[in-house]
């Protein structure tokens, strides 16, 4: 994955996070009854946020590994 692909993927993930945060904010403003009904969707959003966090972590580690390899080979980090 090159830097352009990474930056595009990060932009998509950031937009998804904003959308999920907006939906969660609306969820928190609902009545107790409506929240109970919508709880499964809220839990699915929580899971998706964790998946995004894990993907970003993997991307960061991959980037650090590539930078380390370039440094070891005498290139720019």
Short mmCIF file of C-alpha atoms in Angstrom, two decimals:
data_model
loop_
_atom_site.label_atom_id
_atom_site.label_comp_id
_atom_site.label_asym_id
_atom_site.label_seq_id
_atom_site.Cartn_x
_atom_site.Cartn_y
_atom_site.Cartn_z
CA UNK A 1 0.00 0.00 0.00
CA UNK A 2 1.56 3.31 -1.04
CA UNK A 3 1.19 6.64 0.72
CA UNK A 4 -1.58 7.86 -1.60
CA UNK A 5 -3.64 4.73 -0.91
CA UNK A 6 -2.97 5.04 2.81
CA UNK A 7 -4.03 8.69 2.91
CA UNK A 8 -7.20 7.92 0.93
CA UNK A 9 -8.01 5.03 3.26
CA UNK A 10 -7.43 7.21 6.32
CA UNK A 11 -9.73 9.89 4.88
CA UNK A 12 -12.47 7.28 4.36
CA UNK A 13 -12.02 5.92 7.87
CA UNK A 14 -12.13 9.42 9.36
CA UNK A 15 -15.41 10.11 7.58
CA UNK A 16 -16.81 6.81 8.80
CA UNK A 17 -15.77 7.65 12.37
CA UNK A 18 -17.49 11.05 12.12
CA UNK A 19 -20.66 9.36 10.84
CA UNK A 20 -20.57 6.79 13.64
CA UNK A 21 -20.01 9.51 16.26
CA UNK A 22 -22.97 11.46 14.91
CA UNK A 23 -25.20 8.38 15.07
CA UNK A 24 -24.01 7.63 18.61
CA UNK A 25 -24.73 11.21 19.68
CA UNK A 26 -28.29 10.89 18.36
CA UNK A 27 -28.58 7.54 20.14
CA UNK A 28 -27.60 9.13 23.47
CA UNK A 29 -30.34 11.75 23.08
CA UNK A 30 -33.08 9.16 22.64
CA UNK A 31 -35.54 8.11 25.32
CA UNK A 32 -34.75 5.01 27.38
CA UNK A 33 -37.37 3.01 25.48
CA UNK A 34 -35.98 3.98 22.06
CA UNK A 35 -32.41 3.31 23.21
CA UNK A 36 -33.38 -0.22 24.26
CA UNK A 37 -34.84 -0.81 20.81
CA UNK A 38 -31.78 0.65 19.07
CA UNK A 39 -29.20 -0.99 21.35
CA UNK A 40 -28.11 -3.64 18.79
CA UNK A 41 -27.30 -0.95 16.21
CA UNK A 42 -25.38 1.02 18.84
CA UNK A 43 -23.37 -2.09 19.75
CA UNK A 44 -22.61 -2.70 16.06
CA UNK A 45 -21.26 0.86 15.81
CA UNK A 46 -19.06 0.27 18.86
CA UNK A 47 -17.65 -2.87 17.23
CA UNK A 48 -17.00 -1.00 13.98
CA UNK A 49 -15.15 1.75 15.87
CA UNK A 50 -12.91 -0.90 17.44
CA UNK A 51 -12.28 -2.42 14.01
CA UNK A 52 -11.28 0.98 12.63
CA UNK A 53 -8.94 1.52 15.59
CA UNK A 54 -7.31 -1.87 14.92
CA UNK A 55 -6.93 -1.13 11.21
CA UNK A 56 -5.31 2.23 11.91
CA UNK A 57 -2.97 0.58 14.39
CA UNK A 58 -1.94 -2.01 11.80
CA UNK A 59 -1.36 0.72 9.22
CA UNK A 60 0.79 2.65 11.69
CA UNK A 61 2.88 -0.41 12.54
CA UNK A 62 3.32 -1.21 8.84
CA UNK A 63 4.45 2.35 8.18
CA UNK A 64 6.93 2.23 11.07
CA UNK A 65 8.31 -1.09 9.84
CA UNK A 66 8.82 0.30 6.33
CA UNK A 67 10.56 3.39 7.73
CA UNK A 68 12.84 1.19 9.85
CA UNK A 69 13.71 -0.98 6.86
CA UNK A 70 14.54 2.09 4.75
CA UNK A 71 16.72 3.46 7.56
CA UNK A 72 18.53 0.12 7.89
CA UNK A 73 19.13 0.08 4.14
CA UNK A 74 20.57 3.60 4.23
CA UNK A 75 17.54 5.45 2.91
CA UNK A 76 15.53 8.28 4.33
CA UNK A 77 13.08 7.38 7.15
#
